[in-house]
mmCIF file of N, CA and C in Angstrom:
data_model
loop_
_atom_site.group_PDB
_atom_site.id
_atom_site.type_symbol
_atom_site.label_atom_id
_atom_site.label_comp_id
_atom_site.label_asym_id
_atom_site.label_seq_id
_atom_site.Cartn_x
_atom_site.Cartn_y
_atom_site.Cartn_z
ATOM 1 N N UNK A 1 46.889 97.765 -150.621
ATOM 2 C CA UNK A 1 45.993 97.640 -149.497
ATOM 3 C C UNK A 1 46.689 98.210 -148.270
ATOM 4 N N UNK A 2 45.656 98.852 -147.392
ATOM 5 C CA UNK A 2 46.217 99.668 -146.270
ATOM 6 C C UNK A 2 45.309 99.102 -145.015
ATOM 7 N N UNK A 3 46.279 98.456 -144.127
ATOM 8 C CA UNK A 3 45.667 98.070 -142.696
ATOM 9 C C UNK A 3 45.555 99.084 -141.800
ATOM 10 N N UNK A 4 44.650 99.292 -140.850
ATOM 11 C CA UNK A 4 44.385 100.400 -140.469
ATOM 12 C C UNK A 4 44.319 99.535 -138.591
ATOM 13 N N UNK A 5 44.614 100.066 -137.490
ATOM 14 C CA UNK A 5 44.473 99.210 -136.201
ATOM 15 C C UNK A 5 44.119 100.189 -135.754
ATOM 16 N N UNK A 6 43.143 100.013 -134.957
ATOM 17 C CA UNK A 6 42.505 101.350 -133.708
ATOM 18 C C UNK A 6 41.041 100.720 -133.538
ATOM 19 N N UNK A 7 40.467 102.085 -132.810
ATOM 20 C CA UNK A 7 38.811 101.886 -133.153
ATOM 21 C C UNK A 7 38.073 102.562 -134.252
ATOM 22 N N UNK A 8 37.330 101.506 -134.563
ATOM 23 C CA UNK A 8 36.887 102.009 -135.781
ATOM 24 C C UNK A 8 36.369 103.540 -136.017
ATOM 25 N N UNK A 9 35.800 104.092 -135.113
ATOM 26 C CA UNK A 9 35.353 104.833 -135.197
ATOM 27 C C UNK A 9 36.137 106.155 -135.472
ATOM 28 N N UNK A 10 37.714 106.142 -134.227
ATOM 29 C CA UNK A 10 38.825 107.039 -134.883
ATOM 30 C C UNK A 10 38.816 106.774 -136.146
ATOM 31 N N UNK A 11 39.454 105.912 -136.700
ATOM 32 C CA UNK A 11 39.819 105.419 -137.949
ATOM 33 C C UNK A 11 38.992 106.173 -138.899
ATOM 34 N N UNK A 12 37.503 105.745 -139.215
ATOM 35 C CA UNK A 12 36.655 106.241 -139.741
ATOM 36 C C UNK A 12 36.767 107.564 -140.321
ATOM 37 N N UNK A 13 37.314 108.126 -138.991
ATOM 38 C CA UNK A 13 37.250 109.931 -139.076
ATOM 39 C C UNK A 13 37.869 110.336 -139.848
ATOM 40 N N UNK A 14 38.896 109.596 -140.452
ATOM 41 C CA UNK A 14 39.901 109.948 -141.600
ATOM 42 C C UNK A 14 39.670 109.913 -143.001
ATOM 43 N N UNK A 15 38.157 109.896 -143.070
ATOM 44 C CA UNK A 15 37.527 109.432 -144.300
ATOM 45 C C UNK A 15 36.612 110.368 -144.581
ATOM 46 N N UNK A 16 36.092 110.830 -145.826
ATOM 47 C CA UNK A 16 35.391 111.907 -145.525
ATOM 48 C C UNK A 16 33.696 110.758 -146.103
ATOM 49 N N UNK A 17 32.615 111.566 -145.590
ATOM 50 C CA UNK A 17 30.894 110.921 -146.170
ATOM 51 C C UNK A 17 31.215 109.740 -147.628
ATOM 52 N N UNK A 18 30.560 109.288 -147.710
ATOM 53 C CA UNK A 18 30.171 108.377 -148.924
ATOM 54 C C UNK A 18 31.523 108.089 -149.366
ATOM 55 N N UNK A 19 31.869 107.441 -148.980
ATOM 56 C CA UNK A 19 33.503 106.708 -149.739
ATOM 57 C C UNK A 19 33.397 105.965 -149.528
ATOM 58 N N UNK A 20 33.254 104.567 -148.672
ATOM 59 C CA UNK A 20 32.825 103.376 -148.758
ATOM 60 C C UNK A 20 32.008 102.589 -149.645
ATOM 61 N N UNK A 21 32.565 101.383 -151.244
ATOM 62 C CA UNK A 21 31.071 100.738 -151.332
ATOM 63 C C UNK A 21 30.463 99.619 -150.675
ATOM 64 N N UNK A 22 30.947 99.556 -150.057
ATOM 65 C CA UNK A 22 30.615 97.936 -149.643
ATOM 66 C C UNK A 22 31.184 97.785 -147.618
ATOM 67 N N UNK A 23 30.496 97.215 -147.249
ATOM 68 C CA UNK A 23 30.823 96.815 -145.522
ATOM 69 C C UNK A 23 31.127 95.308 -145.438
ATOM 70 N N UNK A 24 32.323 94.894 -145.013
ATOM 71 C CA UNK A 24 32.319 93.319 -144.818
ATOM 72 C C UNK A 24 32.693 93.923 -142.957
ATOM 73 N N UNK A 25 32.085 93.191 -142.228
ATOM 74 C CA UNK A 25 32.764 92.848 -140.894
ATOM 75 C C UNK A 25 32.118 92.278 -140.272
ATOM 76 N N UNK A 26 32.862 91.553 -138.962
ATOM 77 C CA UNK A 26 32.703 90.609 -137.799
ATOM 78 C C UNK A 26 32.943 91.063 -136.575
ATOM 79 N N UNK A 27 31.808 92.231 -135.736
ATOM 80 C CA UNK A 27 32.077 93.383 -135.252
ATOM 81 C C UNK A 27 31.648 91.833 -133.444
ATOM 82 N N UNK A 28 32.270 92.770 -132.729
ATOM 83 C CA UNK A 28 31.834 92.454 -131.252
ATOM 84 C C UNK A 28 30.858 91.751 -131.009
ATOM 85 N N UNK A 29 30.567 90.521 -130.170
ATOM 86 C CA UNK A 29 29.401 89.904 -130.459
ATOM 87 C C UNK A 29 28.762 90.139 -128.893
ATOM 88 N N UNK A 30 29.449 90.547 -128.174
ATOM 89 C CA UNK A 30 28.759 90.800 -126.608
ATOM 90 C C UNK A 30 28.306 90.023 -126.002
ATOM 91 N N UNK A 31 28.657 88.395 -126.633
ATOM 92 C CA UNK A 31 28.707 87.411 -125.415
ATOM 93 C C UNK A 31 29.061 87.000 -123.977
ATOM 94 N N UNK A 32 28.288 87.671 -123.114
ATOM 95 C CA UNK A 32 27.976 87.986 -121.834
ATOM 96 C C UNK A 32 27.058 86.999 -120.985
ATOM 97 N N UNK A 33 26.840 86.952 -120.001
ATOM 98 C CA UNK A 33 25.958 86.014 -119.077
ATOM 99 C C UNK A 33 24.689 87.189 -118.834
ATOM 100 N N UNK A 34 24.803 88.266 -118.743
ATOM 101 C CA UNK A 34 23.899 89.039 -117.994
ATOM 102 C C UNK A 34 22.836 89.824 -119.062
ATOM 103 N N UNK A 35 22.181 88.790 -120.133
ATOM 104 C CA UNK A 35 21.666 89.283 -120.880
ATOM 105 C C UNK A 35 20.174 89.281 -120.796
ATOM 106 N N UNK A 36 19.492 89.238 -119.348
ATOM 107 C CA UNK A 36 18.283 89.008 -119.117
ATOM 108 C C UNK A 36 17.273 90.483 -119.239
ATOM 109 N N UNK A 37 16.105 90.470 -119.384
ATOM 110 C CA UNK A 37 14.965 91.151 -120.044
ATOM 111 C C UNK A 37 15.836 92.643 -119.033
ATOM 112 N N UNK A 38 15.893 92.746 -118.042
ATOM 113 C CA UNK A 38 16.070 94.160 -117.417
ATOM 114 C C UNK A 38 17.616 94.901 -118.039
ATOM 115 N N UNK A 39 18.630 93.895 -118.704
ATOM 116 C CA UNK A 39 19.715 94.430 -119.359
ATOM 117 C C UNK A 39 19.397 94.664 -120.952
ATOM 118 N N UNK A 40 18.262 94.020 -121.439
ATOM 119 C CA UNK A 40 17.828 94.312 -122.626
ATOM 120 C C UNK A 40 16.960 95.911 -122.215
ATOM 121 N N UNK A 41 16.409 96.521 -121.560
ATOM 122 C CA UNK A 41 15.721 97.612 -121.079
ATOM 123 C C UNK A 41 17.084 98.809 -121.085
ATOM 124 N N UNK A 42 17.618 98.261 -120.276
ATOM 125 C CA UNK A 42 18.867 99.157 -119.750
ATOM 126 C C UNK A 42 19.710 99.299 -121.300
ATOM 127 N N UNK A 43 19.476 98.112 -122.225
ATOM 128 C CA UNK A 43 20.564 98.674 -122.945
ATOM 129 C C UNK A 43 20.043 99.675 -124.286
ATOM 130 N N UNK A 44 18.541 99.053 -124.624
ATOM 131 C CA UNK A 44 17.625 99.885 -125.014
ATOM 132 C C UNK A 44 17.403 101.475 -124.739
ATOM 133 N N UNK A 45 17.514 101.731 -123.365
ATOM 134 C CA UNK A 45 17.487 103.037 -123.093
ATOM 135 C C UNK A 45 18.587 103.708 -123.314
ATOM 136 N N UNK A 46 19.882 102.963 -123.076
ATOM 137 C CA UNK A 46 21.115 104.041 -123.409
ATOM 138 C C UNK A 46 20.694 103.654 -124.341
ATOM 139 N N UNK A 47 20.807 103.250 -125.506
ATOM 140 C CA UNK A 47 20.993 103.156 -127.320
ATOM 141 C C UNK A 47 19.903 104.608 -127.234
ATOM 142 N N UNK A 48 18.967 104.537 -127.299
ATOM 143 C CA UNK A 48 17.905 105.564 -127.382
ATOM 144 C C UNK A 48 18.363 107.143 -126.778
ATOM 145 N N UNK A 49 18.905 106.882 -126.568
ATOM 146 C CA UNK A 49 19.595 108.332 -125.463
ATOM 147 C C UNK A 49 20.897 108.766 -126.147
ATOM 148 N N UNK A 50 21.697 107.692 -127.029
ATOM 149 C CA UNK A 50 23.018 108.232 -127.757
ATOM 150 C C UNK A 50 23.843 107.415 -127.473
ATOM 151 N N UNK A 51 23.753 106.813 -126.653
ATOM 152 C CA UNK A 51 24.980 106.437 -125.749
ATOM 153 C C UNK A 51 25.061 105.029 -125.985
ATOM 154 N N UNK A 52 26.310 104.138 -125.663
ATOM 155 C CA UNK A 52 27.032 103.072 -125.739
ATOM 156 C C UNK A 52 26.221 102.352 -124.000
ATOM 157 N N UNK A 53 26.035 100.934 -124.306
ATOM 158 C CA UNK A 53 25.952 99.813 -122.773
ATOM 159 C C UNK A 53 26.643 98.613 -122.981
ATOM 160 N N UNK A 54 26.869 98.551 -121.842
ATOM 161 C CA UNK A 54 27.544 97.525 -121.946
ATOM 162 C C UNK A 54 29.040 97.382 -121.838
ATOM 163 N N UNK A 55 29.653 98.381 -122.359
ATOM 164 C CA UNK A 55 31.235 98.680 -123.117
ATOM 165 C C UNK A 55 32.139 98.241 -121.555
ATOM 166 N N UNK A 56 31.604 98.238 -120.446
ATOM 167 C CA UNK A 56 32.623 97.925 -119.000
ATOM 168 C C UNK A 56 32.728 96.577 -118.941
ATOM 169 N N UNK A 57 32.121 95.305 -119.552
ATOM 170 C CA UNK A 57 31.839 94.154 -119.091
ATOM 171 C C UNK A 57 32.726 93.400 -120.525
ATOM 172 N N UNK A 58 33.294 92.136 -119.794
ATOM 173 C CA UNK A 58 34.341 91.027 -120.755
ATOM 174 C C UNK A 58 33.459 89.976 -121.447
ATOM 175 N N UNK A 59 33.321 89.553 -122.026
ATOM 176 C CA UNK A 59 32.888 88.807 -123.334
ATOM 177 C C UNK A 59 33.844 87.851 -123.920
ATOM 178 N N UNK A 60 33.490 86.940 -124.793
ATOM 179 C CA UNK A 60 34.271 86.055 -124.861
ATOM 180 C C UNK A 60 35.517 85.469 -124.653
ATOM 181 N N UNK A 61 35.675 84.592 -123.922
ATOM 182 C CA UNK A 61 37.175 84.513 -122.960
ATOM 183 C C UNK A 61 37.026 85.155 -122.728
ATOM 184 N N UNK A 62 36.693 86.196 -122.248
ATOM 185 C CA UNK A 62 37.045 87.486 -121.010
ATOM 186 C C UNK A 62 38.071 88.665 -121.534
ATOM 187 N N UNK A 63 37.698 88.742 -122.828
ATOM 188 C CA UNK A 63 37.980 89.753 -123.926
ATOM 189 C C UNK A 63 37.431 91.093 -123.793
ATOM 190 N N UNK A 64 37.639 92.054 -123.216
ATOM 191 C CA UNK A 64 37.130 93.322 -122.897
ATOM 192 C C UNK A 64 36.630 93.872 -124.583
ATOM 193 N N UNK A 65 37.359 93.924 -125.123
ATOM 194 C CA UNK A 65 36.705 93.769 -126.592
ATOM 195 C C UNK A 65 35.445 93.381 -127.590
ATOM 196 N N UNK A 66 35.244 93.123 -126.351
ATOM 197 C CA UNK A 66 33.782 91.823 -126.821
ATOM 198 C C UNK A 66 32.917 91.913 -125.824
ATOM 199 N N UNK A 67 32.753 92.769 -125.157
ATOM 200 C CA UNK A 67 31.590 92.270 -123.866
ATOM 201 C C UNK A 67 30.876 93.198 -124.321
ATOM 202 N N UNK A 68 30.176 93.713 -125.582
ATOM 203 C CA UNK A 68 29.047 94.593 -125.874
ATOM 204 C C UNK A 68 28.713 94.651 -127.483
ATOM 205 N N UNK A 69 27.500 94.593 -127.924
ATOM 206 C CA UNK A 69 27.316 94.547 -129.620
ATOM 207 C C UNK A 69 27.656 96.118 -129.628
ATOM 208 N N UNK A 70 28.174 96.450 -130.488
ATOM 209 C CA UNK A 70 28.460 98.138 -131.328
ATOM 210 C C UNK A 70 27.376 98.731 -130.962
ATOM 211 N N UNK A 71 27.204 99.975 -130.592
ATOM 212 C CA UNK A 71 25.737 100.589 -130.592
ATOM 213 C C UNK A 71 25.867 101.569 -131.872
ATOM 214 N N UNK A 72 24.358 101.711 -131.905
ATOM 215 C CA UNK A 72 23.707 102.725 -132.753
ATOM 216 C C UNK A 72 24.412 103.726 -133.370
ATOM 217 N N UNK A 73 25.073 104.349 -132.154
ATOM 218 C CA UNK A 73 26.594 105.811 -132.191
ATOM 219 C C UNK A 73 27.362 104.997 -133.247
ATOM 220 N N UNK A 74 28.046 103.721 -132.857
ATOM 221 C CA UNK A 74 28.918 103.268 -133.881
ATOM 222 C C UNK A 74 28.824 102.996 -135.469
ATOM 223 N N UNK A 75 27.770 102.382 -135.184
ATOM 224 C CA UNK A 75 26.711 102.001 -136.904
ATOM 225 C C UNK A 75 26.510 103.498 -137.385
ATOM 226 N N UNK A 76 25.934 104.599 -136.980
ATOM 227 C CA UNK A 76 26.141 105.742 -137.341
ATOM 228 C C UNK A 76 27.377 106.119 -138.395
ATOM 229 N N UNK A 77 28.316 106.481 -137.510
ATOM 230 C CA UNK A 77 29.392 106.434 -137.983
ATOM 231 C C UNK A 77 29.790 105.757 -139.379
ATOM 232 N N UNK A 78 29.594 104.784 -138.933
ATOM 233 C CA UNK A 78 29.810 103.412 -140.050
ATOM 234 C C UNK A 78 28.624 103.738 -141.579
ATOM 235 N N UNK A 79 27.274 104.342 -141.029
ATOM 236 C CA UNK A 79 26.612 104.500 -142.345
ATOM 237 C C UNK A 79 26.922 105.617 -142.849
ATOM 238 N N UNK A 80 27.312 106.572 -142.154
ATOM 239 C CA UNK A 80 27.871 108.163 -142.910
ATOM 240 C C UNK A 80 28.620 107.918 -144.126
ATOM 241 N N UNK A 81 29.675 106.534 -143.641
ATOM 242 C CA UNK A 81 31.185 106.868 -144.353
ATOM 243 C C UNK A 81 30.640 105.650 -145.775
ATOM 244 N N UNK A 82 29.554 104.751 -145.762
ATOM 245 C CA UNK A 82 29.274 104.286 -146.817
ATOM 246 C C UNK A 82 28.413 104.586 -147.944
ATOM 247 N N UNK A 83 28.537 104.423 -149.420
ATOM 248 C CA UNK A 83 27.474 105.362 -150.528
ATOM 249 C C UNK A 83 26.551 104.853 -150.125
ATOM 250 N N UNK A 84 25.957 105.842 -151.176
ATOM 251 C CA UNK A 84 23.929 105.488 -150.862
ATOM 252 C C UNK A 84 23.986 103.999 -151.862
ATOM 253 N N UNK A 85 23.187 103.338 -150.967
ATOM 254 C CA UNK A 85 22.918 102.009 -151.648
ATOM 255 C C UNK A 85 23.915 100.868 -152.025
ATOM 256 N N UNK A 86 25.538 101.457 -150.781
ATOM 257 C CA UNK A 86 25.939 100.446 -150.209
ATOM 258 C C UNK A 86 25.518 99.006 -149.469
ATOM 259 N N UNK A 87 26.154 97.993 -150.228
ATOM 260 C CA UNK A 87 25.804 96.968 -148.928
ATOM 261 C C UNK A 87 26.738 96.208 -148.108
ATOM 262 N N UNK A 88 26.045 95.239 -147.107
ATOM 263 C CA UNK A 88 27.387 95.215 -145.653
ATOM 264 C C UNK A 88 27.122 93.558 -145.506
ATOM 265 N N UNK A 89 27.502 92.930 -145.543
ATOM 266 C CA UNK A 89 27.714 91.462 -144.049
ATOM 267 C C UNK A 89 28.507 92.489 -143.241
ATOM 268 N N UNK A 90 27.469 91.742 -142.535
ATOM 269 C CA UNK A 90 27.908 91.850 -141.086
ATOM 270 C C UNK A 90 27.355 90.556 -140.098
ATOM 271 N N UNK A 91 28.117 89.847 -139.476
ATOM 272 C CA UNK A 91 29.262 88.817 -138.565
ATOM 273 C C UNK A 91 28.209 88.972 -137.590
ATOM 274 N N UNK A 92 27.918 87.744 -137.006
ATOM 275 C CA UNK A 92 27.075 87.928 -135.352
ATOM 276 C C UNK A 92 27.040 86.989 -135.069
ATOM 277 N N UNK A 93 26.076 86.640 -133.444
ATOM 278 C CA UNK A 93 25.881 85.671 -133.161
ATOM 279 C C UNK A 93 25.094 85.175 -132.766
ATOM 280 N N UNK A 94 24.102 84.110 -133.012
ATOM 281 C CA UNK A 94 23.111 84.323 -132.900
ATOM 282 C C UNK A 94 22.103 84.150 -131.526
ATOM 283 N N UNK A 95 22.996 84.651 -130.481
ATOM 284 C CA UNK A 95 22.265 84.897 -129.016
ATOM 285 C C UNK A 95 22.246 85.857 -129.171
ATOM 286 N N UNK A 96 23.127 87.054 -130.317
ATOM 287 C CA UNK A 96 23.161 88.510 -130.126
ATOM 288 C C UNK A 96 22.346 89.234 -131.252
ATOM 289 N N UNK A 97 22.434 88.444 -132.364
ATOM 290 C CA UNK A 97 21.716 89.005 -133.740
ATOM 291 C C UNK A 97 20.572 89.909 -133.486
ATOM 292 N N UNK A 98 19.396 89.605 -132.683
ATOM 293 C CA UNK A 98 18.818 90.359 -132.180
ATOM 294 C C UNK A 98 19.277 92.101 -131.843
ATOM 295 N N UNK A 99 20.096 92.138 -130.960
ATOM 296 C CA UNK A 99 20.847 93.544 -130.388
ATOM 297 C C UNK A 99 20.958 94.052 -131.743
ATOM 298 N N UNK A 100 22.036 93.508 -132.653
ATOM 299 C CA UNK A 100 22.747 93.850 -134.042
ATOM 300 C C UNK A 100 21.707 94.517 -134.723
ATOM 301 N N UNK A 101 20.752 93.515 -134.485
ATOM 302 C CA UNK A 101 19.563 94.213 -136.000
ATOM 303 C C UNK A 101 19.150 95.624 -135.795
ATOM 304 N N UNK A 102 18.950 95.490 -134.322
ATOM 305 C CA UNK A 102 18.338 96.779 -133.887
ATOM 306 C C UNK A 102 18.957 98.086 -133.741
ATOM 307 N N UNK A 103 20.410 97.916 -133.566
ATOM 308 C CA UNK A 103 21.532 98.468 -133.256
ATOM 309 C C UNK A 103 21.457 98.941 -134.892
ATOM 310 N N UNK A 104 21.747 97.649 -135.849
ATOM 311 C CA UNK A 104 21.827 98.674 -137.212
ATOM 312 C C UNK A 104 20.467 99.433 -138.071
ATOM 313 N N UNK A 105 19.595 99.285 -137.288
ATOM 314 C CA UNK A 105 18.332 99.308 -138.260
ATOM 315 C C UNK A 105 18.338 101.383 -137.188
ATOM 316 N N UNK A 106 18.498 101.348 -136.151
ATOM 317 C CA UNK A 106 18.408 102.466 -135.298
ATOM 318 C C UNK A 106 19.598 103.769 -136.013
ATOM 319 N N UNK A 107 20.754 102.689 -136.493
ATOM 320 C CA UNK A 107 22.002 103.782 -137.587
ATOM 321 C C UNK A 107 21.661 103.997 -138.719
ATOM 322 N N UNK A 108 20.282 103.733 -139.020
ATOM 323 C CA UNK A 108 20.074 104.134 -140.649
ATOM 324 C C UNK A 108 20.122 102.798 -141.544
ATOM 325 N N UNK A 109 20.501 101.418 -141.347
ATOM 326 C CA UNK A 109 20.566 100.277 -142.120
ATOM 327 C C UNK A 109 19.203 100.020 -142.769
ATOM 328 N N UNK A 110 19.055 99.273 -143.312
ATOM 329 C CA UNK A 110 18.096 98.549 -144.170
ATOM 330 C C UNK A 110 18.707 97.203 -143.827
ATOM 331 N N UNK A 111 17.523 96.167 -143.144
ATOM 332 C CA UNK A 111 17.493 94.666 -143.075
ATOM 333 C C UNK A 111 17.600 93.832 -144.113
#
């Protein structure tokens, strides 16, 4: 077994399409205070546009690590590198599960 530390997404890159069978993880849960209907809009529109929200703001204990669910870009990534008809747990929480679903269902997932 080989531990790998970075962001996933470098990491990833070292892998070529479909080599993954299986996804276990307990990704960022973006437990934040400022999760009201106009930051759900705002974060909706970057996801839709390509782009990452959220990623400036601290999250649990005040964990910079954590102040945003993975976006779409990331799950991307993440479904390239797994086979067809891979499956994943994936870790949340459930003030955030919402974001997650949408976040993975927008990278190509199946619910």
């Amino acid at each position: 077994m080989k531990i790998h530390v970075g962001d996933c997404v470098d990491v990833l890159e070292q892998y070529p399409d479909n080599h993954f069978h299986a996804l276990v993880c307990d990704p960022p849960y973006g437990l934040t205070s400022d999760r009201g209907p106009e930051d759900l809009k705002a974060c909706l529109r970057a996801w839709m546009g390509g782009a990452d929200h959220g990623t400036e703001r601290k999250g649990f204990m005040g964990a910079a690590w954590d102040g945003a669910v993975p976006s779409p870009r990331v799950w991307s990534v993440i479904f390239a590198k797994l086979r067809p008809g891979a499956h994943g747990a994936v870790f949340s929480s459930e003030r955030t599960s919402h974001l997650l679903a949408i976040a993975l269902q927008l990278a190509g997932f199946e619910i």
